[in-house]
Tab-separated table of C-alpha atoms and ligand atoms in Angstrom:
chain	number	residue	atom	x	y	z
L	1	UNK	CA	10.499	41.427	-25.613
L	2	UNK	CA	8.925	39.036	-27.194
L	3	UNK	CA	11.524	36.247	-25.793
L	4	UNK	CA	10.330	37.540	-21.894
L	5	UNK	CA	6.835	37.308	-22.830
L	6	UNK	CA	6.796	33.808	-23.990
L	7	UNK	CA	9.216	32.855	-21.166
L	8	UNK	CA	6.356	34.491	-19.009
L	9	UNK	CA	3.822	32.578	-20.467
L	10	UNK	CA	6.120	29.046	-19.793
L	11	UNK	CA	6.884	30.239	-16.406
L	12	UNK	CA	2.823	30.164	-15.808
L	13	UNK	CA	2.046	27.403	-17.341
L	14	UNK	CA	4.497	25.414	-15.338
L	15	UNK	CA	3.292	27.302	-11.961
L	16	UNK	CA	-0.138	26.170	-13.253
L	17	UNK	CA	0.877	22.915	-13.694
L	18	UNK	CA	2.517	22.744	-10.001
L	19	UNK	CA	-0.423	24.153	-8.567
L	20	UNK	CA	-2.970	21.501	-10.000
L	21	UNK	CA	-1.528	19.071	-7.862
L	22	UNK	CA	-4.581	17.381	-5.564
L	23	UNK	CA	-4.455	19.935	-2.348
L	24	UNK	CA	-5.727	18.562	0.551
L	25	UNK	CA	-4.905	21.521	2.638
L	26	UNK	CA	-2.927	21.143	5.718
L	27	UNK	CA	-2.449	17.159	4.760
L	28	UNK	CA	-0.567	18.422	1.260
L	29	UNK	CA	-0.834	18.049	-2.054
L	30	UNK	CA	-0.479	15.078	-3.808
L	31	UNK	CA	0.616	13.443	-7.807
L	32	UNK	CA	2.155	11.005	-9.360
L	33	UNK	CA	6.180	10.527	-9.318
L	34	UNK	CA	8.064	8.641	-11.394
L	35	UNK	CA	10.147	6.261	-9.825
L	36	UNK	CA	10.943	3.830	-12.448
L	37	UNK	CA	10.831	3.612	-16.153
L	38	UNK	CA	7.215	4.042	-17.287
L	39	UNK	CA	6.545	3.642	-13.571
L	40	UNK	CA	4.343	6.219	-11.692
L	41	UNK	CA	3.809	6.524	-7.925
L	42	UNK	CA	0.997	8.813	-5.571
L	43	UNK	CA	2.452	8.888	-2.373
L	44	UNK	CA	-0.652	9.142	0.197
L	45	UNK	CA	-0.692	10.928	3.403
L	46	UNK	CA	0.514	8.568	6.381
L	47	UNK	CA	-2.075	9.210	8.403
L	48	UNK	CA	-5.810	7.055	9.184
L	49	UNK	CA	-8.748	7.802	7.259
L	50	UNK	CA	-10.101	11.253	8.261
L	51	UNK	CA	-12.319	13.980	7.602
L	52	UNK	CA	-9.257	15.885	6.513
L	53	UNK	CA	-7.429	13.358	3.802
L	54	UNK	CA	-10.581	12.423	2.716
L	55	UNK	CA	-9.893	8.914	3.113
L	56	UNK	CA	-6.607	8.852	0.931
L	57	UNK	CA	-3.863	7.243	2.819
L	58	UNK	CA	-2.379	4.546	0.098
L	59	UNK	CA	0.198	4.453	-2.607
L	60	UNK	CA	-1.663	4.459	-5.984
L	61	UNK	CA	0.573	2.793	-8.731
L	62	UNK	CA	0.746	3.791	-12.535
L	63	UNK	CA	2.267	1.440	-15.061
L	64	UNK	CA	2.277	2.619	-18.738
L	65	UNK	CA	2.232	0.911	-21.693
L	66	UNK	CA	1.804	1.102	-25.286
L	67	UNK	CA	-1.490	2.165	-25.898
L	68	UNK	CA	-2.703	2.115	-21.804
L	69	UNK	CA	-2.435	2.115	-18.669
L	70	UNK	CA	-2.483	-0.285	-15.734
L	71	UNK	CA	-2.731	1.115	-11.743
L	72	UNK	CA	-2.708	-1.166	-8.776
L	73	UNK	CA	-4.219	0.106	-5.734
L	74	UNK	CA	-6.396	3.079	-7.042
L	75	UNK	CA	-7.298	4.026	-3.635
L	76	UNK	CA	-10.264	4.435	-0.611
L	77	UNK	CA	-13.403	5.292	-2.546
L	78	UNK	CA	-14.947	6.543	-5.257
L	79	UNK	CA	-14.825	10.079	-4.353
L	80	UNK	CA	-11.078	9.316	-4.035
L	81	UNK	CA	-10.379	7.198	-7.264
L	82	UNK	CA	-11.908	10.502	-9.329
L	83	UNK	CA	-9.389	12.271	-7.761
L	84	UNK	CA	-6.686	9.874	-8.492
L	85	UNK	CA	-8.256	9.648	-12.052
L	86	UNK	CA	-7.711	13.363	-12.864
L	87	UNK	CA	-4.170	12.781	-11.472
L	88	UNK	CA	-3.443	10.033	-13.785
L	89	UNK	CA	-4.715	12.137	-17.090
L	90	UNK	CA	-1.877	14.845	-16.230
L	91	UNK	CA	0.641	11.545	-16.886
L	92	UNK	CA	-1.183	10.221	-19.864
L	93	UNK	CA	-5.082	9.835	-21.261
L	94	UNK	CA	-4.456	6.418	-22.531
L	95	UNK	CA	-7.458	4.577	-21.447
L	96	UNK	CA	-6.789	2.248	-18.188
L	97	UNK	CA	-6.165	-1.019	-19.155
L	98	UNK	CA	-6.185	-3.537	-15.930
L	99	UNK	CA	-6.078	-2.768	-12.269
L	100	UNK	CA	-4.191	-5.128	-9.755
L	101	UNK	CA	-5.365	-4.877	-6.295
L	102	UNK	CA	-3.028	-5.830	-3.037
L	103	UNK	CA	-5.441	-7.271	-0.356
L	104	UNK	CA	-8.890	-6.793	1.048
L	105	UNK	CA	-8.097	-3.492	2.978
L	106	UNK	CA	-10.509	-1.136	1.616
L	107	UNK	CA	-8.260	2.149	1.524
L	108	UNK	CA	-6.564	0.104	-1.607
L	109	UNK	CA	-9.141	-0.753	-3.964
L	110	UNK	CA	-12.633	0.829	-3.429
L	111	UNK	CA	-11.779	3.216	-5.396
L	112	UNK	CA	-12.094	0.513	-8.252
L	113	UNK	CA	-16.020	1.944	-8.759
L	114	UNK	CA	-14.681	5.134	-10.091
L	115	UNK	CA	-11.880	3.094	-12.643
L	116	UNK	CA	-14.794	0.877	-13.683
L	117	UNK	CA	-16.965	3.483	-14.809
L	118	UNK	CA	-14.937	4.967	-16.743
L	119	UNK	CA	-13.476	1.772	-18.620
L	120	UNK	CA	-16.268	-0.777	-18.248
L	121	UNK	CA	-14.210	-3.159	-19.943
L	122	UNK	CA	-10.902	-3.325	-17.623
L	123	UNK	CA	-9.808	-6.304	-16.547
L	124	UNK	CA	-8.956	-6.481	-12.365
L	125	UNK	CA	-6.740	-8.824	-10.383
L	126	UNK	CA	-6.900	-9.754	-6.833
L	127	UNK	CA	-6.241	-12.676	-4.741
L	128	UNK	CA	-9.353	-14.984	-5.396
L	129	UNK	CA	-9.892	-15.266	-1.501
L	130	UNK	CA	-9.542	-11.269	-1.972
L	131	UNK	CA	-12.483	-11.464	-4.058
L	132	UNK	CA	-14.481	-13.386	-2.132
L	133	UNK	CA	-13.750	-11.117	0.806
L	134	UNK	CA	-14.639	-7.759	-0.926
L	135	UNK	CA	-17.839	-9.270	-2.171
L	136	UNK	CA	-18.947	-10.848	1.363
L	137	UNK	CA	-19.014	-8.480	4.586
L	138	UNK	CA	-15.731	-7.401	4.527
L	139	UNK	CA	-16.470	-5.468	1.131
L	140	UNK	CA	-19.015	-3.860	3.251
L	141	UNK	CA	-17.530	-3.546	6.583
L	142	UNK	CA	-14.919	-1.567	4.573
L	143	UNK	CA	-17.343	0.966	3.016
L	144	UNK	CA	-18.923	1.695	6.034
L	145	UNK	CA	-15.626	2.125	7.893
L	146	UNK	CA	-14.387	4.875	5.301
L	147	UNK	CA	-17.395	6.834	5.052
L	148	UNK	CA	-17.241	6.606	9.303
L	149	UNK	CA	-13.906	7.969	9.616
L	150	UNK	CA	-14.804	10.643	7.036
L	151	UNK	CA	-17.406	12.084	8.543
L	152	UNK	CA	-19.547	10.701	4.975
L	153	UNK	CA	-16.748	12.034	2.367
L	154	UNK	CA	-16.528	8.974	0.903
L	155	UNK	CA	-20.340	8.102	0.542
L	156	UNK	CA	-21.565	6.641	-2.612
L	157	UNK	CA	-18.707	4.468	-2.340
L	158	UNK	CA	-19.616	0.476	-3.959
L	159	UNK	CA	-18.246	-2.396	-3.576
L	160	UNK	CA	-16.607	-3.241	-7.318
L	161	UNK	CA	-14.348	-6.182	-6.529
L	162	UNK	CA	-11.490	-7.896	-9.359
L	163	UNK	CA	-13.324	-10.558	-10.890
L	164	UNK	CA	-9.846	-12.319	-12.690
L	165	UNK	CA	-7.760	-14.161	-9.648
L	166	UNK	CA	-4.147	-14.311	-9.673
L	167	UNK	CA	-2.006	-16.222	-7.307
L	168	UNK	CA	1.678	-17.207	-6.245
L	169	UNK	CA	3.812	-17.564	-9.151
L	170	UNK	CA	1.128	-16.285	-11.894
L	171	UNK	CA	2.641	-14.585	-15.144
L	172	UNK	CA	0.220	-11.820	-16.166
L	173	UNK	CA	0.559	-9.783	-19.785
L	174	UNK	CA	-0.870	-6.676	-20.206
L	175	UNK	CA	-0.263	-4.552	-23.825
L	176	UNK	CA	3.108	-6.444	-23.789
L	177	UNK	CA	4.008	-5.453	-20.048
L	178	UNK	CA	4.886	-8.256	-17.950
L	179	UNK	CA	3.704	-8.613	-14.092
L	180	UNK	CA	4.630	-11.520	-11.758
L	181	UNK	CA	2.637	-12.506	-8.684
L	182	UNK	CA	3.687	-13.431	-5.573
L	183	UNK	CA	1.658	-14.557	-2.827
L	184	UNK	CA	3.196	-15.628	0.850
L	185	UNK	CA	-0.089	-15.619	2.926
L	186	UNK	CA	-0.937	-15.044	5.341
L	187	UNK	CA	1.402	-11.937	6.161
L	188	UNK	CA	-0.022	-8.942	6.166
L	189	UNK	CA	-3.816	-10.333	5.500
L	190	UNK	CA	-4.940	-13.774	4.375
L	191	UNK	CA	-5.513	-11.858	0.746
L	192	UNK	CA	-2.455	-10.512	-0.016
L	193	UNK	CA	-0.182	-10.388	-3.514
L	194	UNK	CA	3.198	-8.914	-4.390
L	195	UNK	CA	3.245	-7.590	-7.780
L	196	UNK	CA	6.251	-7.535	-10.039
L	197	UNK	CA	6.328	-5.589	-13.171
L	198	UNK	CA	9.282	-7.349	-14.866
L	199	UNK	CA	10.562	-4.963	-17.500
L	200	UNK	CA	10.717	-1.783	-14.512
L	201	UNK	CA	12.163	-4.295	-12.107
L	202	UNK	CA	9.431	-2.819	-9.481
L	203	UNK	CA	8.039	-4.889	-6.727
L	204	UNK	CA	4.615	-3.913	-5.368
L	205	UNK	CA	4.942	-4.968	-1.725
L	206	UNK	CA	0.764	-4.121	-0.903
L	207	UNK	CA	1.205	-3.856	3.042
L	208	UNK	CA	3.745	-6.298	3.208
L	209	UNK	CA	5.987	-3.488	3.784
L	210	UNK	CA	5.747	-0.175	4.992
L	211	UNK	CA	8.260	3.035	5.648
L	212	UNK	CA	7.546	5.868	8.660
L	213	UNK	CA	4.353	4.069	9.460
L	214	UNK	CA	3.161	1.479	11.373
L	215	UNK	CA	0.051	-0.512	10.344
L	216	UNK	CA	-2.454	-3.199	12.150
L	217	UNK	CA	-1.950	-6.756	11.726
L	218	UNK	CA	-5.521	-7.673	11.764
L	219	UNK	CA	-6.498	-11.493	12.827
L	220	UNK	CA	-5.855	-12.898	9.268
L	221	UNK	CA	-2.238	-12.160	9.617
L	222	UNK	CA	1.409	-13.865	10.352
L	223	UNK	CA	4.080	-11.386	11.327
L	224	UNK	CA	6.142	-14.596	10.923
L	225	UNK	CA	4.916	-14.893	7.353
L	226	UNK	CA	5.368	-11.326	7.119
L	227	UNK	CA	9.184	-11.733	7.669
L	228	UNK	CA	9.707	-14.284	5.401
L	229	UNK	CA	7.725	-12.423	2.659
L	230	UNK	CA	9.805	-9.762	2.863
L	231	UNK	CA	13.060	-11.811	3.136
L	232	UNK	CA	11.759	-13.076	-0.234
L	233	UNK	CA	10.812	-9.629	-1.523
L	234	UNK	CA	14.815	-8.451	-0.923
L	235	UNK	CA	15.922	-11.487	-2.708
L	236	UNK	CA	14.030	-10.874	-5.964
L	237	UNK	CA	16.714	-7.757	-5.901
L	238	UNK	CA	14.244	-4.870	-7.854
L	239	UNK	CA	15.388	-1.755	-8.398
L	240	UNK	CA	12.678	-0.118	-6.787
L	241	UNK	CA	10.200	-1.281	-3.941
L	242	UNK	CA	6.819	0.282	-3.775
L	243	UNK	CA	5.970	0.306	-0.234
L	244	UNK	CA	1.566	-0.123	1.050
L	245	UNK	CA	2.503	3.808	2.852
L	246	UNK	CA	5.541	5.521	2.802
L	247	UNK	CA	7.813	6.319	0.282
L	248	UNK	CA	9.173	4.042	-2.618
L	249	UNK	CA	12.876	3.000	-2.333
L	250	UNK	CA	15.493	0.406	-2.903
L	251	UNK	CA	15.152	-1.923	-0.474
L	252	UNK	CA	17.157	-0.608	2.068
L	253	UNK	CA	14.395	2.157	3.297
L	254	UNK	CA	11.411	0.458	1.451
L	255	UNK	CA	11.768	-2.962	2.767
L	256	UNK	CA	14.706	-3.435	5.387
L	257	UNK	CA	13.656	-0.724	8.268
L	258	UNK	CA	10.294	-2.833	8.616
L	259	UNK	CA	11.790	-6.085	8.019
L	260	UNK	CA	14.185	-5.709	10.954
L	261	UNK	CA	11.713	-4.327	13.058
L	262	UNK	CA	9.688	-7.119	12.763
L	263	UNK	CA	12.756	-9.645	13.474
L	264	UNK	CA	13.879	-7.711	16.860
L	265	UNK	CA	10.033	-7.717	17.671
L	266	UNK	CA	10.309	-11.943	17.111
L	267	UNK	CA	13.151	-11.350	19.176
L	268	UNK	CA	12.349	-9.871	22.460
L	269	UNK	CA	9.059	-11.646	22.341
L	270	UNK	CA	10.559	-14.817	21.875
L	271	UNK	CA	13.129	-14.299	24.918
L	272	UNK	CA	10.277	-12.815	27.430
L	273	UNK	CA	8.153	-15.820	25.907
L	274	UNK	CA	10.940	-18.499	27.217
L	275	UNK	CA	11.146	-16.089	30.583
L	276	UNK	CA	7.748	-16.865	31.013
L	277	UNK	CA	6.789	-12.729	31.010
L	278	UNK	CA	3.397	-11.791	29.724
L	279	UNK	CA	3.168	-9.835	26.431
L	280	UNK	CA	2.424	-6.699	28.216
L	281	UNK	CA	5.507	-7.310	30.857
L	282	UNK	CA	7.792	-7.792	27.533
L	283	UNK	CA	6.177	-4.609	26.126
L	284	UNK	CA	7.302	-2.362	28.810
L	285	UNK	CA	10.731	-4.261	29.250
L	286	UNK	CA	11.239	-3.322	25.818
L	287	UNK	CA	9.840	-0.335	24.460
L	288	UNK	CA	13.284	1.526	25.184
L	289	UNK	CA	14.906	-0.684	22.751
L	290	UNK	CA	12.414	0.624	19.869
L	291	UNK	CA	13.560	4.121	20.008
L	292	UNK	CA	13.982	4.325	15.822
L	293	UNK	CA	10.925	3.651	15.259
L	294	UNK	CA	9.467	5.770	17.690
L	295	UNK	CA	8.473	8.518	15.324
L	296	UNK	CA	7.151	6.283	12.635
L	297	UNK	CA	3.546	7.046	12.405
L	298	UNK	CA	1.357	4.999	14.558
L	299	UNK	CA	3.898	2.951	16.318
L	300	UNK	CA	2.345	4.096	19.833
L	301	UNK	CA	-1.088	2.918	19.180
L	302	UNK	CA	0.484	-0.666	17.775
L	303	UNK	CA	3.430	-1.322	19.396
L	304	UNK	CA	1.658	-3.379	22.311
L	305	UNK	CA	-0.546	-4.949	19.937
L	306	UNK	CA	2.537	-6.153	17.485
L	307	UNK	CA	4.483	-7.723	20.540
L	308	UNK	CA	0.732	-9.272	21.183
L	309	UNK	CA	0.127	-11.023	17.816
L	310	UNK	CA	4.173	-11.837	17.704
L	311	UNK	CA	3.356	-13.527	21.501
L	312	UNK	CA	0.364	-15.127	19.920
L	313	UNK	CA	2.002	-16.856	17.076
L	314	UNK	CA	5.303	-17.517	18.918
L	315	UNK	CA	3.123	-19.394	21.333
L	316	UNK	CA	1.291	-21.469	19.037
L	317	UNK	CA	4.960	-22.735	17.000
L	318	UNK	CA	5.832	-23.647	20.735
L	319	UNK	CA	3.270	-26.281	21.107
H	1	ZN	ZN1	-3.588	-3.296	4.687
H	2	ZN	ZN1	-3.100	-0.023	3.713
């Protein structure tokens, strides 16, 4: 009897456990995953900022160490990071030691205000033209843009940008575990840096990279660059690949789906470009040609406008 009872009891406490995931109703419920040794990954929802996923949308990273912790990419806002907070104390309540942050896109690192309060004393990385960014207009353009598309969920959200800069080929120690930057810009943005923890073997791609969705390449960015970042990225050979959105893979989902979509999009662009055909002409030539990536998650809204930045670009190299 007793045996059933106390089996009872475990069976709860693991339902309980289940259930404290953070439920965002119809979007899901989301926690952290291990996907590497001492590695930790939040999978957001694939979907833009919106009054439903209250801004969440990014892949939160946990890395732990000895006696802390270290996240990249906490997330949207503050509201947000407190969420991602209580996530991260169901994996361990060592204190956060350093955050790393991808690029300037805000739905990556303004949750930084809630990390900060918390541990006044952590030490956060970024790009230094990153920095700058966050703590000019963009910073602020980015706040404003959240608490928009959330209908105000995200207000009280502040700007708390890295202060330590890291760049291509930096060596990083935190509590004895060992990160590697890489930096290809532009690609994605102007801002943007791969991180490597060494002893996992996990690459960080930021928005380098993405898996079911599509993102914006805003007018800071290189799909060319993009490409070769990512040829670069498959070369380092890591065991796992932690995507900006989507899921974390080896690099065959987490990095090669995009990758090639990006060449064939260099591709057709650059035969309509030597046919002399307008980016929207090559757009509607080719759209048939793109049916695998039809169902990844914004690819209507910005399959016109990759062919256009790819037409762009192809056009200035021509020149
Ligand atoms: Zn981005
Ligand atoms: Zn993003």
């Amino acid at each position: 009897m007793l045996k059933i009872v106390s089996l009872f009891i475990s069976f709860c406490f693991m339902v309980s456990l289940e259930s404290h995931a953070w439920d965002l109703g119809e979007v899901g419920t989301f926690q952290f995953e291990k996907v590497n040794q001492n590695v930790y990954v939040m999978h957001g929802p694939l979907s833009e900022p919106s009054v439903a996923n209250h801004g969440f949308m990014n892949n939160p990273g946990l890395i732990i160490s000895d006696k802390g912790l270290i996240v990249i990419d906490p997330g949207s806002a503050y509201s947000v990071g407190k969420e991602v907070l209580k996530e991260i104390k169901k994996i361990s309540d060592k204190p956060i030691l350093a955050v790393f942050n991808t690029h300037i896109h805000g739905d990556h690192w303004l949750a930084n205000q809630a990390i900060k309060e918390i541990y006044p004393d952590v030490k956060m990385y970024g790009h230094p033209d990153m920095i700058t960014q966050a703590n000019g207009d963009e910073g602020l353009i980015w706040v404003d843009m959240m608490e928009r598309l959330t209908e105000g969920k995200t207000k009280g959200t502040k700007v708390v940008a890295p202060e330590l800069s890291v760049n291509q080929g930096d060596a990083i120690e935190v509590d004895g575990q060992h990160f590697r930057i890489h930096s290809m810009i532009p690609t994605h943005t102007n801002t943007d840096i791969m991180i490597e923890h060494v002893e996992s073997k996990t690459l960080f791609l930021g928005d380098n990279s993405f898996y079911l969705r599509m993102g914006r390449f805003d007018g800071s960015a290189s799909m060319l660059g993009n490409i070769k970042a990512l040829e670069y990225a498959t070369d380092l050979n890591m065991t796992a690949y932690v995507p900006g959105h989507g899921q974390t893979g080896k690099s065959d989902t987490a990095v090669k789906p995009f990758l090639d979509y990006m060449i064939r999009v260099k591709e057709v662009v650059q035969v309509g470009f030597d046919d002399e055909l307008q980016d929207f002409e090559i757009k509607e030539k080719v759209i048939g040609q793109f049916d695998d990536y039809k169902n990844w998650e914004g690819f209507s809204v910005n399959f016109g406008k990759h062919i256009n930045t790819m037409y762009l670009e192809i056009e200035k190299t021509a020149w």
